[in-house]
mmCIF file of C-alpha atoms in Angstrom:
data_model
loop_
_atom_site.group_PDB
_atom_site.id
_atom_site.type_symbol
_atom_site.label_atom_id
_atom_site.label_comp_id
_atom_site.label_asym_id
_atom_site.label_seq_id
_atom_site.Cartn_x
_atom_site.Cartn_y
_atom_site.Cartn_z
ATOM 1 C CA UNK A 1 103.450 65.352 87.786
ATOM 2 C CA UNK A 2 100.434 63.218 86.687
ATOM 3 C CA UNK A 3 101.299 58.726 86.584
ATOM 4 C CA UNK A 4 100.219 55.820 84.750
ATOM 5 C CA UNK A 5 100.995 52.953 85.888
ATOM 6 C CA UNK A 6 101.043 49.061 83.994
ATOM 7 C CA UNK A 7 101.960 45.766 84.809
ATOM 8 C CA UNK A 8 105.120 45.058 83.036
ATOM 9 C CA UNK A 9 104.104 41.974 81.426
ATOM 10 C CA UNK A 10 100.955 40.235 81.116
ATOM 11 C CA UNK A 11 100.267 36.048 80.183
ATOM 12 C CA UNK A 12 97.739 34.090 79.031
ATOM 13 C CA UNK A 13 96.812 31.425 77.196
ATOM 14 C CA UNK A 14 94.889 30.930 73.692
ATOM 15 C CA UNK A 15 91.127 31.643 73.792
ATOM 16 C CA UNK A 16 91.303 33.385 77.076
ATOM 17 C CA UNK A 17 90.998 36.901 77.911
ATOM 18 C CA UNK A 18 93.638 38.766 79.178
ATOM 19 C CA UNK A 19 93.153 42.242 80.791
ATOM 20 C CA UNK A 20 95.687 44.973 81.069
ATOM 21 C CA UNK A 21 95.798 47.483 83.854
ATOM 22 C CA UNK A 22 96.070 51.532 83.908
ATOM 23 C CA UNK A 23 96.113 52.911 87.054
ATOM 24 C CA UNK A 24 96.030 56.458 87.740
ATOM 25 C CA UNK A 25 95.177 58.276 90.774
ATOM 26 C CA UNK A 26 91.301 59.212 90.073
ATOM 27 C CA UNK A 27 91.910 57.749 86.229
ATOM 28 C CA UNK A 28 87.881 57.311 86.804
ATOM 29 C CA UNK A 29 87.887 60.992 85.165
ATOM 30 C CA UNK A 30 90.217 61.187 82.433
ATOM 31 C CA UNK A 31 89.519 59.500 78.951
ATOM 32 C CA UNK A 32 92.100 56.803 78.536
ATOM 33 C CA UNK A 33 93.635 55.589 74.722
ATOM 34 C CA UNK A 34 95.493 52.452 74.904
ATOM 35 C CA UNK A 35 97.347 51.442 72.143
ATOM 36 C CA UNK A 36 98.596 48.171 70.677
ATOM 37 C CA UNK A 37 102.742 48.123 69.684
ATOM 38 C CA UNK A 38 104.168 44.976 67.440
ATOM 39 C CA UNK A 39 107.775 44.759 67.468
ATOM 40 C CA UNK A 40 109.233 47.001 64.679
ATOM 41 C CA UNK A 41 105.990 48.633 64.165
ATOM 42 C CA UNK A 42 104.396 51.950 65.098
ATOM 43 C CA UNK A 43 102.030 52.081 67.340
ATOM 44 C CA UNK A 44 98.220 51.588 66.555
ATOM 45 C CA UNK A 45 95.348 53.111 68.390
ATOM 46 C CA UNK A 46 93.050 50.012 69.647
ATOM 47 C CA UNK A 47 90.592 52.231 72.637
ATOM 48 C CA UNK A 48 89.706 55.400 72.685
ATOM 49 C CA UNK A 49 87.653 57.243 74.887
ATOM 50 C CA UNK A 50 87.707 54.675 77.824
ATOM 51 C CA UNK A 51 85.497 52.387 75.579
ATOM 52 C CA UNK A 52 85.481 53.000 72.512
ATOM 53 C CA UNK A 53 87.077 51.224 68.977
ATOM 54 C CA UNK A 54 88.134 53.049 66.008
ATOM 55 C CA UNK A 55 86.985 50.703 62.705
ATOM 56 C CA UNK A 56 88.859 47.825 61.784
ATOM 57 C CA UNK A 57 89.728 47.022 65.171
ATOM 58 C CA UNK A 58 88.131 43.639 65.946
ATOM 59 C CA UNK A 59 84.770 43.531 68.856
ATOM 60 C CA UNK A 60 87.237 41.370 71.498
ATOM 61 C CA UNK A 61 88.833 44.780 71.938
ATOM 62 C CA UNK A 62 87.079 46.241 74.445
ATOM 63 C CA UNK A 63 87.425 48.933 76.934
ATOM 64 C CA UNK A 64 87.173 50.274 81.515
ATOM 65 C CA UNK A 65 87.618 53.007 82.943
ATOM 66 C CA UNK A 66 86.681 53.419 86.888
ATOM 67 C CA UNK A 67 87.998 55.236 90.137
ATOM 68 C CA UNK A 68 91.911 54.779 89.869
ATOM 69 C CA UNK A 69 91.913 52.332 87.183
ATOM 70 C CA UNK A 70 91.579 51.899 83.747
ATOM 71 C CA UNK A 71 91.519 48.179 81.344
ATOM 72 C CA UNK A 72 91.821 46.874 78.826
ATOM 73 C CA UNK A 73 90.034 44.050 77.995
ATOM 74 C CA UNK A 74 90.964 41.098 75.149
ATOM 75 C CA UNK A 75 88.716 38.566 75.091
ATOM 76 C CA UNK A 76 89.480 35.382 73.466
ATOM 77 C CA UNK A 77 93.321 35.412 72.795
ATOM 78 C CA UNK A 78 94.954 34.876 69.435
ATOM 79 C CA UNK A 79 99.161 34.346 68.973
ATOM 80 C CA UNK A 80 98.721 38.050 66.916
ATOM 81 C CA UNK A 81 98.152 39.962 69.682
ATOM 82 C CA UNK A 82 100.713 39.232 71.288
ATOM 83 C CA UNK A 83 102.008 43.166 70.970
ATOM 84 C CA UNK A 84 103.076 46.357 74.103
ATOM 85 C CA UNK A 85 100.371 47.959 74.795
ATOM 86 C CA UNK A 86 100.307 51.673 76.143
ATOM 87 C CA UNK A 87 97.420 52.981 77.794
ATOM 88 C CA UNK A 88 97.453 56.920 77.555
ATOM 89 C CA UNK A 89 95.706 60.085 78.746
ATOM 90 C CA UNK A 90 96.097 64.391 78.719
ATOM 91 C CA UNK A 91 96.504 65.573 81.923
ATOM 92 C CA UNK A 92 95.098 68.726 81.907
ATOM 93 C CA UNK A 93 96.533 70.407 84.653
ATOM 94 C CA UNK A 94 100.508 70.343 82.736
ATOM 95 C CA UNK A 95 99.068 70.319 79.675
ATOM 96 C CA UNK A 96 101.012 66.860 78.213
ATOM 97 C CA UNK A 97 100.118 63.777 77.346
ATOM 98 C CA UNK A 98 101.135 60.739 79.330
ATOM 99 C CA UNK A 99 102.173 57.194 78.305
ATOM 100 C CA UNK A 100 102.030 54.615 80.710
ATOM 101 C CA UNK A 101 105.313 52.211 80.946
ATOM 102 C CA UNK A 102 103.864 49.618 78.892
ATOM 103 C CA UNK A 103 102.799 46.392 79.466
ATOM 104 C CA UNK A 104 104.267 42.790 77.491
ATOM 105 C CA UNK A 105 101.230 40.699 76.663
ATOM 106 C CA UNK A 106 102.570 37.116 75.739
ATOM 107 C CA UNK A 107 100.022 34.933 74.638
ATOM 108 C CA UNK A 108 101.044 31.304 76.456
ATOM 109 C CA UNK B 1 94.619 56.280 52.488
ATOM 110 C CA UNK B 2 96.040 57.912 55.474
ATOM 111 C CA UNK B 3 100.062 58.796 55.427
ATOM 112 C CA UNK B 4 102.486 60.171 57.537
ATOM 113 C CA UNK B 5 105.820 60.245 56.985
ATOM 114 C CA UNK B 6 109.337 61.278 58.962
ATOM 115 C CA UNK B 7 112.494 61.920 57.164
ATOM 116 C CA UNK B 8 115.269 63.972 59.168
ATOM 117 C CA UNK B 9 116.652 61.237 61.323
ATOM 118 C CA UNK B 10 120.377 60.715 61.556
ATOM 119 C CA UNK B 11 123.442 60.176 63.302
ATOM 120 C CA UNK B 12 124.247 63.640 65.163
ATOM 121 C CA UNK B 13 127.509 64.459 67.654
ATOM 122 C CA UNK B 14 126.231 66.120 71.056
ATOM 123 C CA UNK B 15 125.641 69.370 71.521
ATOM 124 C CA UNK B 16 124.230 68.746 67.652
ATOM 125 C CA UNK B 17 121.106 69.493 66.055
ATOM 126 C CA UNK B 18 118.919 67.578 63.641
ATOM 127 C CA UNK B 19 115.403 68.742 61.709
ATOM 128 C CA UNK B 20 113.174 66.265 61.041
ATOM 129 C CA UNK B 21 109.456 66.444 59.235
ATOM 130 C CA UNK B 22 106.415 64.299 58.497
ATOM 131 C CA UNK B 23 104.785 64.417 55.598
ATOM 132 C CA UNK B 24 101.064 63.872 56.031
ATOM 133 C CA UNK B 25 98.350 62.427 52.966
ATOM 134 C CA UNK B 26 94.593 61.419 52.585
ATOM 135 C CA UNK B 27 93.596 63.689 55.005
ATOM 136 C CA UNK B 28 93.388 67.279 55.256
ATOM 137 C CA UNK B 29 96.003 68.423 57.489
ATOM 138 C CA UNK B 30 95.267 71.283 58.273
ATOM 139 C CA UNK B 31 92.100 70.238 60.063
ATOM 140 C CA UNK B 32 93.949 68.019 62.567
ATOM 141 C CA UNK B 33 96.332 68.847 65.866
ATOM 142 C CA UNK B 34 99.375 66.900 65.535
ATOM 143 C CA UNK B 35 102.535 64.860 68.017
ATOM 144 C CA UNK B 36 106.113 64.219 68.334
ATOM 145 C CA UNK B 37 106.122 60.855 70.399
ATOM 146 C CA UNK B 38 109.755 58.785 71.566
ATOM 147 C CA UNK B 39 111.476 55.633 71.801
ATOM 148 C CA UNK B 40 114.492 55.622 72.875
ATOM 149 C CA UNK B 41 115.623 51.449 72.322
ATOM 150 C CA UNK B 42 113.718 49.271 74.055
ATOM 151 C CA UNK B 43 111.918 51.260 75.878
ATOM 152 C CA UNK B 44 108.092 52.729 76.129
ATOM 153 C CA UNK B 45 106.257 54.954 74.242
ATOM 154 C CA UNK B 46 107.399 59.291 75.389
ATOM 155 C CA UNK B 47 105.435 62.045 74.347
ATOM 156 C CA UNK B 48 107.010 64.876 72.663
ATOM 157 C CA UNK B 49 105.157 67.763 71.323
ATOM 158 C CA UNK B 50 101.895 68.803 70.727
ATOM 159 C CA UNK B 51 100.857 71.946 67.885
ATOM 160 C CA UNK B 52 96.946 72.686 67.122
ATOM 161 C CA UNK B 53 95.802 72.740 63.997
ATOM 162 C CA UNK B 54 96.453 76.516 63.389
ATOM 163 C CA UNK B 55 99.591 76.920 65.480
ATOM 164 C CA UNK B 56 98.451 78.591 67.952
ATOM 165 C CA UNK B 57 98.246 76.436 70.962
ATOM 166 C CA UNK B 58 101.567 74.424 71.697
ATOM 167 C CA UNK B 59 103.243 71.898 74.472
ATOM 168 C CA UNK B 60 106.380 70.194 75.525
ATOM 169 C CA UNK B 61 107.320 67.662 77.336
ATOM 170 C CA UNK B 62 109.376 69.114 80.319
ATOM 171 C CA UNK B 63 112.404 66.481 79.103
ATOM 172 C CA UNK B 64 112.712 68.862 76.063
ATOM 173 C CA UNK B 65 111.285 72.298 76.012
ATOM 174 C CA UNK B 66 113.570 74.962 75.668
ATOM 175 C CA UNK B 67 116.249 72.250 73.591
ATOM 176 C CA UNK B 68 113.271 71.668 70.364
ATOM 177 C CA UNK B 69 110.830 73.051 69.147
ATOM 178 C CA UNK B 70 106.983 72.314 66.899
ATOM 179 C CA UNK B 71 106.120 73.976 63.755
ATOM 180 C CA UNK B 72 103.888 72.950 60.723
ATOM 181 C CA UNK B 73 103.832 74.102 57.430
ATOM 182 C CA UNK B 74 99.943 73.170 56.463
ATOM 183 C CA UNK B 75 99.915 74.854 52.768
ATOM 184 C CA UNK B 76 102.593 71.394 52.456
ATOM 185 C CA UNK B 77 101.363 69.292 54.487
ATOM 186 C CA UNK B 78 104.008 69.262 56.840
ATOM 187 C CA UNK B 79 105.439 68.617 60.775
ATOM 188 C CA UNK B 80 108.735 69.552 62.056
ATOM 189 C CA UNK B 81 110.358 69.303 64.663
ATOM 190 C CA UNK B 82 113.784 71.108 64.620
ATOM 191 C CA UNK B 83 116.131 69.868 67.979
ATOM 192 C CA UNK B 84 118.879 71.559 69.381
ATOM 193 C CA UNK B 85 121.381 70.973 71.711
ATOM 194 C CA UNK B 86 121.260 67.000 71.487
ATOM 195 C CA UNK B 87 121.777 64.878 74.348
ATOM 196 C CA UNK B 88 122.589 60.836 74.172
ATOM 197 C CA UNK B 89 119.096 60.523 75.758
ATOM 198 C CA UNK B 90 117.654 61.867 73.319
ATOM 199 C CA UNK B 91 118.153 58.609 71.102
ATOM 200 C CA UNK B 92 115.053 57.443 70.101
ATOM 201 C CA UNK B 93 112.994 56.414 67.346
ATOM 202 C CA UNK B 94 110.543 59.580 66.602
ATOM 203 C CA UNK B 95 107.181 59.335 65.689
ATOM 204 C CA UNK B 96 105.046 62.148 64.205
ATOM 205 C CA UNK B 97 101.567 61.022 65.173
ATOM 206 C CA UNK B 98 97.930 63.509 64.348
ATOM 207 C CA UNK B 99 95.458 63.541 67.011
ATOM 208 C CA UNK B 100 91.597 62.998 66.518
ATOM 209 C CA UNK B 101 90.903 62.758 68.985
ATOM 210 C CA UNK B 102 93.902 60.197 70.518
ATOM 211 C CA UNK B 103 96.420 59.521 68.309
ATOM 212 C CA UNK B 104 94.725 57.787 65.442
ATOM 213 C CA UNK B 105 97.496 57.899 62.655
ATOM 214 C CA UNK B 106 101.501 57.602 63.328
ATOM 215 C CA UNK B 107 103.711 57.715 60.912
ATOM 216 C CA UNK B 108 106.322 54.224 60.400
ATOM 217 C CA UNK B 109 109.389 56.347 62.327
ATOM 218 C CA UNK B 110 112.766 57.561 62.034
ATOM 219 C CA UNK B 111 115.729 57.149 63.559
ATOM 220 C CA UNK B 112 118.060 59.496 66.016
ATOM 221 C CA UNK B 113 121.017 58.274 67.356
ATOM 222 C CA UNK B 114 123.229 61.314 69.247
ATOM 223 C CA UNK B 115 126.253 59.790 69.680
ATOM 224 C CA UNK B 116 130.108 60.610 69.590
#
């Protein structure tokens, strides 16, 4: 089955840039979606189709995907960005959605 | 405003059954594929099941296949998850989510606790 690997945690100072990676075999050939989840809340879609932003998501959130790594980039990080972030892909070989293990973003 | 409201969670003994519901409003429910996703306490997201808009295509995670059944009633704008032969490891918050093309809207979740 397809596996997505994320770092358990990423720390960044306010105003700096955070990069959260999502590794998978030839993930560049798949469409990657990203979700933000704050404690006690449901996940929120922040990036879809590798780099598209839903309405209402700040331009500070961007995404890229190539080779074996997809990346969620958060520019000018704010305290309110502190959350867990999950990547997701559709595994067409097994007809299953797959989530990464999640990355806890800490704003220092 | 899009709303997804789950219900039906609760405490159940191992081997028992529960039926979760997800009431949708604010969008054309019959046009969207839907999913169930769960999250065990302190853990990450785990996809559970998918159903297409017309119910013609259904998929399950290996962990629930043969025990859980997803269904929908487009006339009632509702999604369901029948959970049988429940195990301790099924304890989680269960979310319903609409898919277009990613999981763009989520409910607030309903807690299922499997324990004796």
